[in-house]
XYZ file of C-alpha atoms in Angstrom:
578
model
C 91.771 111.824 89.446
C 90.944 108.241 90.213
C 89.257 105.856 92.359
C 89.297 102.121 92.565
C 87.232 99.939 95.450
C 88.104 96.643 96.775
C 85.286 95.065 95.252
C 86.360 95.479 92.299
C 88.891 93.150 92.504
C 88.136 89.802 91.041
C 90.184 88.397 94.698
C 90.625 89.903 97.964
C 93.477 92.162 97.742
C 95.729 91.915 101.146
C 97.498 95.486 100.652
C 96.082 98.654 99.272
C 99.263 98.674 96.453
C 97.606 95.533 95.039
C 94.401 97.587 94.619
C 95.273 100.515 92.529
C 97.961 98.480 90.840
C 96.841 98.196 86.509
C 94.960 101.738 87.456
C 95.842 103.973 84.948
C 99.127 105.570 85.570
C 99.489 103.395 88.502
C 102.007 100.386 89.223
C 104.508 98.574 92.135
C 107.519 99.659 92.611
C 110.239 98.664 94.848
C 111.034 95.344 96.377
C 108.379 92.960 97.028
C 106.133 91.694 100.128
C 103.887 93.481 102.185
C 106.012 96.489 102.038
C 105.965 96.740 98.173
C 106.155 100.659 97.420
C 104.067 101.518 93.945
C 104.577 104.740 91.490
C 102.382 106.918 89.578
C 103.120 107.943 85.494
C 106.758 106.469 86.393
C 107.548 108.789 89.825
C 107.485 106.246 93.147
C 109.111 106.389 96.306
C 109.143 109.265 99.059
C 107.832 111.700 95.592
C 104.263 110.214 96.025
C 102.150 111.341 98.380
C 100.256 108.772 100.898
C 97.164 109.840 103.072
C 95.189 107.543 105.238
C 91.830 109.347 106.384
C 93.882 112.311 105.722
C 96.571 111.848 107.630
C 99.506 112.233 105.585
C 101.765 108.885 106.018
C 105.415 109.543 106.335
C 108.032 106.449 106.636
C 112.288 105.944 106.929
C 112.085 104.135 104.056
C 113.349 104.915 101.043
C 111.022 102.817 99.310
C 108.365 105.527 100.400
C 105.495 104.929 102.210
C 102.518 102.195 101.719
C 99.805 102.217 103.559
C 100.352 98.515 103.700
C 99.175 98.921 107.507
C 95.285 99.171 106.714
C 92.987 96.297 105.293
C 92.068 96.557 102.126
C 88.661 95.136 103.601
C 88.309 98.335 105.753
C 88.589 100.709 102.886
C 85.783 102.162 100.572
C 87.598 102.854 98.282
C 91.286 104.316 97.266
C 91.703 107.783 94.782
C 94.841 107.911 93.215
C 95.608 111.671 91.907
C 98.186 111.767 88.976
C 100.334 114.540 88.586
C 102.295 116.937 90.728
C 99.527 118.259 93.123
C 102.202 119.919 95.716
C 99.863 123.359 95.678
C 97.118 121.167 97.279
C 98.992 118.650 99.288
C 102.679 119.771 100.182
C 106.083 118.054 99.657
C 105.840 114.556 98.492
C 103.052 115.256 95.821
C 105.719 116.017 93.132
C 104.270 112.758 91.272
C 101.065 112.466 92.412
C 98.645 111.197 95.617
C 97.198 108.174 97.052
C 94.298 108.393 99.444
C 92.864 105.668 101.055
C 89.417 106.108 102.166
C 87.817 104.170 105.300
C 84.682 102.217 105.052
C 81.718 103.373 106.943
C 79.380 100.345 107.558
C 75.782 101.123 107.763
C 74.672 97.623 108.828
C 76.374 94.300 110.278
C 78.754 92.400 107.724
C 81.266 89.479 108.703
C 83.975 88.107 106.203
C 86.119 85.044 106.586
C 88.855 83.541 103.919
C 91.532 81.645 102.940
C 94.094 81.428 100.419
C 96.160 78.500 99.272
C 99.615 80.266 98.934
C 100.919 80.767 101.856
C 98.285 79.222 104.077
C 96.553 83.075 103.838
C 93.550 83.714 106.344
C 91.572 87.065 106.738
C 88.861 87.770 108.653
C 86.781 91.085 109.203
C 82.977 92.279 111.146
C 81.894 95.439 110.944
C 78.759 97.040 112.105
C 77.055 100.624 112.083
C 74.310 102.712 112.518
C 73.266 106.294 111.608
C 76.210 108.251 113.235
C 78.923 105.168 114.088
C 80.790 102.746 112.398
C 83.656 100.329 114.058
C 85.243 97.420 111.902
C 87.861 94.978 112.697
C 90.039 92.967 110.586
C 92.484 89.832 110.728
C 94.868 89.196 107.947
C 97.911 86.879 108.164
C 99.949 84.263 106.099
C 103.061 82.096 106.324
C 105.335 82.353 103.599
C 104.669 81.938 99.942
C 106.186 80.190 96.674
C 106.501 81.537 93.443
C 105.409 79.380 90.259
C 108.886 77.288 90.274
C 108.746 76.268 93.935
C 111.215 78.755 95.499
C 110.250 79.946 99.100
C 109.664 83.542 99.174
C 110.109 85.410 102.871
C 106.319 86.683 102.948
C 104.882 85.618 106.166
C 102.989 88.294 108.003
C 100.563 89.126 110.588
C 98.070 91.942 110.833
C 95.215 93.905 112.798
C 93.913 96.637 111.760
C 90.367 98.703 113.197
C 88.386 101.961 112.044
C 86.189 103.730 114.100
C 83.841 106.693 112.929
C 81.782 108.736 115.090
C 79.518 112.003 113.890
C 78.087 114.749 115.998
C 76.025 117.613 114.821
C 76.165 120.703 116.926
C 74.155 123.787 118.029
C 75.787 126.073 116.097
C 74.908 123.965 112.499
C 78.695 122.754 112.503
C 79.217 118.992 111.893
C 82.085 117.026 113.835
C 83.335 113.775 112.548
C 86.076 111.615 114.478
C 87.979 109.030 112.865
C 90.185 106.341 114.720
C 92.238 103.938 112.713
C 94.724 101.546 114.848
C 96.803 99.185 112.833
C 99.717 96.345 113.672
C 101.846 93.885 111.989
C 104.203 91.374 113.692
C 106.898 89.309 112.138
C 106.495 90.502 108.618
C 108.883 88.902 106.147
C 110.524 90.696 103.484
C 111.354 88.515 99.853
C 114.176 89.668 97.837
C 116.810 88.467 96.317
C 119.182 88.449 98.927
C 116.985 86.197 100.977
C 118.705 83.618 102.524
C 121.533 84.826 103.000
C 120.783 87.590 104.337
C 117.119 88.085 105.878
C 115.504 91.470 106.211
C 112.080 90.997 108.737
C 109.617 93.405 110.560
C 108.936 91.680 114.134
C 106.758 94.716 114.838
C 104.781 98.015 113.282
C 102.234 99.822 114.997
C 100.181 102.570 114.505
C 97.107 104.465 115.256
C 95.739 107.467 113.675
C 93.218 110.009 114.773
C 91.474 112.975 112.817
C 88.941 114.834 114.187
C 87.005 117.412 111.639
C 84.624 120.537 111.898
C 82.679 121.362 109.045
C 80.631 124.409 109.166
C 77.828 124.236 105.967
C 79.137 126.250 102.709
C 82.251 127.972 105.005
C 84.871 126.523 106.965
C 86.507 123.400 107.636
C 89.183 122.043 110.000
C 91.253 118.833 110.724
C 93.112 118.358 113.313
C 95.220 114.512 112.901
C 98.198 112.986 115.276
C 99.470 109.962 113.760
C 102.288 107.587 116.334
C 104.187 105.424 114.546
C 106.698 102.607 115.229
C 108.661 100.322 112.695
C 111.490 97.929 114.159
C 113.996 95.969 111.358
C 115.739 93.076 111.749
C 118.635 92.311 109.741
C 120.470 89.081 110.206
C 123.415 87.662 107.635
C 125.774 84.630 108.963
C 128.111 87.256 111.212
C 125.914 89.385 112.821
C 122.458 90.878 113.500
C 121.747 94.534 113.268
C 118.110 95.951 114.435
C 116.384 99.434 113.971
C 113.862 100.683 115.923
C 112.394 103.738 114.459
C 109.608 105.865 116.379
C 108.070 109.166 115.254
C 105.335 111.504 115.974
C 103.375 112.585 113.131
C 100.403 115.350 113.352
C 99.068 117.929 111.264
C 96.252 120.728 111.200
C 94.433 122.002 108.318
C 92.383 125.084 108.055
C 90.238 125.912 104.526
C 87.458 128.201 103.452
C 85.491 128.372 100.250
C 83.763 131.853 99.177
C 82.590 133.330 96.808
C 84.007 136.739 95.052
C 82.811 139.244 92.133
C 82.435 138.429 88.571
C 81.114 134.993 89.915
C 84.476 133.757 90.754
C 84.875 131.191 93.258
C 87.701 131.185 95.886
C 89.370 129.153 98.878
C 92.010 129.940 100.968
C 94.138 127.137 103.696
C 96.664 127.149 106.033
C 98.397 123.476 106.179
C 100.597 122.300 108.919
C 102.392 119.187 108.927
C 104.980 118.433 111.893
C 107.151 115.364 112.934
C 108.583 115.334 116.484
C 110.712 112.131 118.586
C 111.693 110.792 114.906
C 113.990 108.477 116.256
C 116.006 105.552 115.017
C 118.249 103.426 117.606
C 120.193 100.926 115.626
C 121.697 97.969 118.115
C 124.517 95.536 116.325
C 125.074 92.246 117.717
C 128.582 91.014 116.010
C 127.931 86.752 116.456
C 132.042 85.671 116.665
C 133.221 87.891 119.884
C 129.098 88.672 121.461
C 130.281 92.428 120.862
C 126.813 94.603 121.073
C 126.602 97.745 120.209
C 123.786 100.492 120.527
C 123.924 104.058 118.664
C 120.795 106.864 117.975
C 121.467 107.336 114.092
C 118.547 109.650 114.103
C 116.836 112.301 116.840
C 115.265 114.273 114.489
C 112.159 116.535 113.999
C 110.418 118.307 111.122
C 107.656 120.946 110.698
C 106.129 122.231 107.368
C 103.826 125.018 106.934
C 101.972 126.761 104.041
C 99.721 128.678 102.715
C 97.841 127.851 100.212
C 95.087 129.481 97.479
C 92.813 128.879 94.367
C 90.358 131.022 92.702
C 87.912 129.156 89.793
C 85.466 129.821 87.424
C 83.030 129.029 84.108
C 84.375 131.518 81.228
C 81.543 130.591 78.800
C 82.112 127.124 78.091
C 85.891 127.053 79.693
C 86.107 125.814 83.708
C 89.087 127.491 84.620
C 91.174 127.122 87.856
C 94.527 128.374 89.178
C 96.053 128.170 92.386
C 99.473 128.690 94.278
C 100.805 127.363 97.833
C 103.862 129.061 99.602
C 105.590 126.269 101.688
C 107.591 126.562 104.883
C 110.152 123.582 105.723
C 112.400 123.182 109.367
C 114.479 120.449 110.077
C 116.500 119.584 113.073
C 118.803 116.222 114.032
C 120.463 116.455 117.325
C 124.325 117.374 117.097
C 123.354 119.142 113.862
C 122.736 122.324 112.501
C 119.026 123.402 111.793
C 118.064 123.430 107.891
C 115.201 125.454 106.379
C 113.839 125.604 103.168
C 110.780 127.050 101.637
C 109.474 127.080 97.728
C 106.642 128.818 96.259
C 104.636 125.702 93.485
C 101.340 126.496 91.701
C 99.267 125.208 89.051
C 96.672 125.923 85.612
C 93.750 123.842 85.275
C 91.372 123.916 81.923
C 88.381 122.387 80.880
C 86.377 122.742 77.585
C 83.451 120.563 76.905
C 83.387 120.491 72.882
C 79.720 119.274 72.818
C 78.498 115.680 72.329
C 79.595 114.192 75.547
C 83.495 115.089 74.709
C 85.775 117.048 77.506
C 88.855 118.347 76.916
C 91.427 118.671 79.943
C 94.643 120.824 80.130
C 96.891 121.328 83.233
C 100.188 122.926 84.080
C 101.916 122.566 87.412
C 104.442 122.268 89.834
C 106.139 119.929 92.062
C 108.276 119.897 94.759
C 110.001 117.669 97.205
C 111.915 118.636 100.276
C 114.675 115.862 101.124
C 113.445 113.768 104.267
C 115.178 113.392 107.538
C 116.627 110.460 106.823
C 118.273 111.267 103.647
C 119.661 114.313 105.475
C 120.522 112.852 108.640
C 120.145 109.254 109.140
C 123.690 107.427 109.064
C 123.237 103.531 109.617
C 121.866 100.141 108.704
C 119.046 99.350 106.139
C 117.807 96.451 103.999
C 120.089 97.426 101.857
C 123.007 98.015 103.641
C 124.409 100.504 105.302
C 123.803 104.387 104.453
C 125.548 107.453 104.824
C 123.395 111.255 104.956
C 123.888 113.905 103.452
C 123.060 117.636 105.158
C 123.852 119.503 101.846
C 120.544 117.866 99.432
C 118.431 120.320 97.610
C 114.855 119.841 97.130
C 113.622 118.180 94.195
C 111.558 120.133 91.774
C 109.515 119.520 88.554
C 107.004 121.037 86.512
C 104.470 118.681 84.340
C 101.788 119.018 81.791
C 99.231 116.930 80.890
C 96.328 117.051 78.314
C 93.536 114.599 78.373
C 90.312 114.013 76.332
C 87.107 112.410 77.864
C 84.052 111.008 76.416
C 81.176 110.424 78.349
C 78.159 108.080 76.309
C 74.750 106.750 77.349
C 76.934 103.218 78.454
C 80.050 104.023 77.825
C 83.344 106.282 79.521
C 86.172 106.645 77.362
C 89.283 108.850 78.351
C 93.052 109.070 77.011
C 96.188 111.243 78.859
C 99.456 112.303 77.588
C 101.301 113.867 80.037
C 105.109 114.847 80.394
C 107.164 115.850 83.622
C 110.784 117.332 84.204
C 112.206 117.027 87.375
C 115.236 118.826 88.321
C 117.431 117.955 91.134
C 116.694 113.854 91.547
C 118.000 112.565 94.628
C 119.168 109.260 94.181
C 121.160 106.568 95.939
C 124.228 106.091 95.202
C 127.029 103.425 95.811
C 130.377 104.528 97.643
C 131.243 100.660 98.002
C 129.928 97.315 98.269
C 126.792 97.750 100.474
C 127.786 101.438 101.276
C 125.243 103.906 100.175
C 124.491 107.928 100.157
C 122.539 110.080 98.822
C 123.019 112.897 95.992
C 121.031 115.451 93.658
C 122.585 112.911 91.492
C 120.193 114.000 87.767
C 117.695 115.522 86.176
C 115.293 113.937 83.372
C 112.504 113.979 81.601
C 109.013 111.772 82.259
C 106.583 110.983 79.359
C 103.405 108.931 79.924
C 100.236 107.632 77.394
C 96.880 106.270 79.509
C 94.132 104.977 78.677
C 91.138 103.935 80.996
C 87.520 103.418 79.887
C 84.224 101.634 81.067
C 80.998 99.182 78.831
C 77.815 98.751 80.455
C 76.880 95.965 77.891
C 73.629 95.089 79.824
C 72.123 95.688 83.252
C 74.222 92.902 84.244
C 77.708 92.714 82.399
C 80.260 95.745 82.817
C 82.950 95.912 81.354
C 86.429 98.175 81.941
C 90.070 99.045 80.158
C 93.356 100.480 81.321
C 96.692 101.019 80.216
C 99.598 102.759 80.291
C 102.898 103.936 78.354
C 105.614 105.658 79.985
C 109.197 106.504 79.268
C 111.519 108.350 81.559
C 115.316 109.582 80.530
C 117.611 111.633 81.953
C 119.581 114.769 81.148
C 122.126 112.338 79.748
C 119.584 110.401 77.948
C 120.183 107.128 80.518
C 116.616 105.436 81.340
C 115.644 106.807 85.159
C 115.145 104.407 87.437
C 111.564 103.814 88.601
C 109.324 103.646 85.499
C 107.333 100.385 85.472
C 107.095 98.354 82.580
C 104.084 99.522 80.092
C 101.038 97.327 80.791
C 96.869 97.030 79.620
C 94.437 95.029 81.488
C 90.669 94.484 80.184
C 88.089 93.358 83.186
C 84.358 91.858 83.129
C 82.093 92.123 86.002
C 79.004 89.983 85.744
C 75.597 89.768 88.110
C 72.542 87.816 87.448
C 69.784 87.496 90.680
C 72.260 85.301 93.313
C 75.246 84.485 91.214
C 78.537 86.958 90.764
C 81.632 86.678 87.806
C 84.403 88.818 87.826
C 87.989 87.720 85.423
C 90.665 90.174 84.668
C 92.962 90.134 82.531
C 96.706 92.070 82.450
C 99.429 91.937 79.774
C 102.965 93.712 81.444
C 105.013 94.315 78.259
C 108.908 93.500 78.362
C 111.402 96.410 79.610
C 115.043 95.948 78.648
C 116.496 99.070 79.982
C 116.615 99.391 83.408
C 117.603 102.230 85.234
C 119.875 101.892 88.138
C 119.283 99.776 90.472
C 116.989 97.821 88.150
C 117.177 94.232 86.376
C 115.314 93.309 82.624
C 112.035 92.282 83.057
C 110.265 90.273 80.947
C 106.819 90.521 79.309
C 103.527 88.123 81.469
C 100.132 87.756 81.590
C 98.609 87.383 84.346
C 94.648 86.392 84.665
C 92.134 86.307 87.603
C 89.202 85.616 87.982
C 86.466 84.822 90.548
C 82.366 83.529 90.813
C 80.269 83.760 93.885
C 76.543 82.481 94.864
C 74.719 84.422 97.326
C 72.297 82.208 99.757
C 68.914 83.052 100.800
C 69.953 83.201 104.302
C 72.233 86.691 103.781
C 75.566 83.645 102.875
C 77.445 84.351 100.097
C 80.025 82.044 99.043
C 83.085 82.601 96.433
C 85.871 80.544 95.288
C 88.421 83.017 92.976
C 91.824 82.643 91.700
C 95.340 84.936 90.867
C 97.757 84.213 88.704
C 96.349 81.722 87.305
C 98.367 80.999 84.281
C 100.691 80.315 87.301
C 103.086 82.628 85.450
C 106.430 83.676 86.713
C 107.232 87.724 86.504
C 108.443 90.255 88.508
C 106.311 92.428 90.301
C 108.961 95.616 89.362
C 112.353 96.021 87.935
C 114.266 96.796 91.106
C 117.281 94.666 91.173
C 116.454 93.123 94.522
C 113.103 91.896 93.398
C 111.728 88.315 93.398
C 108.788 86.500 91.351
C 105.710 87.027 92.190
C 103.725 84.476 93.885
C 102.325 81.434 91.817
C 98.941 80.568 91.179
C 96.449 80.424 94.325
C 93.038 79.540 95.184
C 90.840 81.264 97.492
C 87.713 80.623 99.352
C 85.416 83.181 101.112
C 82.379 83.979 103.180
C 80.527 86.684 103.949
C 77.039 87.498 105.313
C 75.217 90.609 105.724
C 71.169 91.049 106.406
């Protein structure tokens, strides 16, 4: 497990996949844009797990979900889980888990910015007090250019609040509620088909809600509802096609922690997660005869349920854990017949501190992935074309293993990972004709992964931080899977001294010449930035910073739709605080 924090950032990320990109394990996947997907130790898409203030995010897209609705500026900070965690978590966690965490602001801040590429502006003011927070944020931008002066279809616009509130109550239980509304109009979507044919968001919206209960050293319960909305507009010289998609997204969770003989620690759960008025209404406008046409490709809903267990405990010097969940799956599309599933997953966990500051890590699990409504019932257009279900998918399985060593000094973190992960069952898309599509249990193959993350505190006021990763996927037929980013290290330097502030980092992405399908070749970059700020006596703090600025052209991932990146920009920001 993981974290990363936006400050960390030498410039001021605009999606939460540009934050925990170059963590270890951790890269973008998928087409480019505010959309871009990402994938942890080389498993992406709808097999990683998204929660926003523990909501569990759900989307149509095949790309998987993003996040890419919330500010990076209202975040405290992001933990990225790698490995399959389904025991914990449910379907979806068969790679891994990204959880974005919400800022609480304790006192009054105010940010404004701007970004050469683009014309990019933010904005954000939060305030708080003892038990409240509420922050607001403003991001937009028209569209970019990469480094050789080719328009890329990035515009956006975005709002996005949080709201915290916390109650303590008569009976020593604490209540927390978090509100989170988020939307994005006219979002642009670069790839390579672009102009031909132009994929753009003219609306997303969403709000989510989670109210908690915590009762001290006992139970704890969230209750979350998350609406959702996502309309796509797809427009080529003969005709338009748009998607409205809607759903209903809410979930309870129910967990105690107790202790039992021998000094053994246990907890127990019940997890719900349920999807009702999952709807997409797809309306076709053919431009030579004005023909319109309007058709539900998807009335769907979903409910998953589980059960869920771990017991721990110290043997001696060995921290051992082991844990099981028993999941419950129900899907329905209207004019179709029902389709359940269940699976039992579980996991090992070891840890052995070998003296001197060293920790060994072992752990053994499984994964699983139930196929989504979509790729079970959705029939109709996407960015990529039209698709066609398919009722009869299995569920994707896996089981991974991972060892890890860590070293922990007086200054200095050092840790390394191998891990490995076969997944049976892959459900990929595949090609009937030219921009026809369905989906199949199409493989199964085999995922090994190398990372390496570590931290130098060279002096009260230099840090300094490593990451890297190597990973190689292959299927049963020894063809490269698709998905598995190109192997990259980055090195970082953060630097404070009374007023002034100095952060630079640095990321090599190594070549990768065998693409998996639906890939391209991608070819080995660097790409650098940096940023310095002065704080004023007056609470002002001023800072110019920079990305990409070798002004290098790469692509962000090896999907075959992708475009370069952006080229180099400059930013400027302010901020005051007390």
């Amino acid at each position: 497990v993981g974290y990363v924090t936006p400050e960390e950032r030498p410039v001021p990320v605009a999606t939460v996949v540009e934050l925990i990109q170059g963590s270890a394990g951790v890269a973008e996947n998928g087409q480019g844009g505010r959309f871009q997907a990402y994938s942890i130790r080389g498993v992406a898409g709808q097999r990683v797990q998204s929660l926003v203030a523990g909501a569990r995010i759900v989307t149509e897209r095949r790309a998987g979900a993003t996040a890419s609705f919330v500010d990076p500026l209202l975040l405290s900070q992001v933990d990225v889980v790698r490995g399959p965690y389904s025991s914990y978590y449910g379907s979806s966690a068969l790679g891994g888990v990204m959880q974005a965490v919400p800022a609480r602001f304790d006192d009054t801040v105010v940010d404004v910015g701007y970004e050469s590429q683009g014309d990019g502006r933010y904005a954000r003011v939060g305030s708080g007090g003892e038990s409240w927070s509420a922050a607001l944020a403003y991001r937009g931008a028209g569209d970019a250019e990469t480094p050789d002066g080719e328009k890329l279809f990035s515009r956006y616009e975005q709002w996005s609040a949080t709201f915290h509130k916390s109650f303590e109550l008569a009976s020593g239980a604490r209540a927390e509620l978090v509100l989170l509304p988020a939307l994005g109009r006219d979002i642009g979507k670069p790839n390579a088909r672009f102009p031909e044919r132009t994929t753009i968001y003219p609306e997303e919206n969403h709000l989510i809600g989670r109210f908690t209960l915590t009762w001290p050293e006992s139970w704890r319960v969230d209750v979350w509802a998350h609406p959702n909305e996502l309309d796509t507009l797809n427009q080529r010289s003969s005709q338009r096609e748009t998607v409205e998609n809607e759903a209903f997204d809410f979930g309870l969770n129910v967990q105690r922690e107790f202790d039992l003989p021998r000094e053994w620690v246990g907890q127990v759960g019940l997890d719900y997660f349920g999807r009702r008025d999952v709807s997409a209404t797809e309306t076709v406008e053919i431009f030579e005869t004005g023909e319109v046409t309007e058709t539900t490709t998807l009335d769907g809903e979903e409910d998953e349920t589980a059960l869920y267990g771990s017991l721990r405990k110290g043997l001696g010097h060995v921290n051992l854990e082991i844990g099981g969940r028993y999941t419950v799956l129900g899907q329905d599309n209207v004019g179709a017949p029902s389709i359940d599933d269940s699976a039992v997953s579980g996991f090992v966990s070891v840890g052995v501190p070998l003296g001197g500051a060293v920790e060994l890590a072992a752990n053994l699990g499984t994964g699983l992935r139930f196929p989504g409504l979509s790729e079970r019932f959705f029939t109709g257009a996407t960015g990529r074309g039209e698709v066609f279900a398919n009722p009869d998918l299995e569920p994707e399985r896996s089981v991974a293993v991972d060892f890890g060593v860590r070293w922990y000094g007086q200054r200095t973190f050092l840790a390394a990972y191998v891990s490995r992960n076969e997944i049976d069952d892959y459900i990929e898309r595949v090609e009937l004709e030219t921009g026809v599509s369905t989906f199949e249990n199409l493989t199964s193959g085999t995922i090994e992964g190398f990372e390496l993350e570590g931290s130098y505190q060279a002096s009260d006021a230099l840090r300094l931080s490593l990451a890297g990763q190597l990973v190689e996927g292959r299927s049963e037929e020894d063809d490269p899977l698709a998905d598995i980013a190109p192997d990259r290290i980055e090195a970082a330097a953060f630097w404070t001294h009374e007023a002034w502030l100095a952060k630079a980092r640095w990321q090599h992405r190594f070549s990768k010449d065998d693409p998996g399908p639906g890939e391209q070749a991608v070819e080995s970059a660097e790409v650098v930035s940096a940023a310095i700020g002065y704080r004023l006596p007056n609470g002002l703090r001023i800072t110019v910073s920079g990305s990409n600025l070798l002004d290098e052209e790469y692509l962000p991932s090896a999907d075959d739709l992708s475009v370069p990146a952006a080229g180099r920009s400059i930013n400027l920001g302010v901020s005051w605080s007390p």
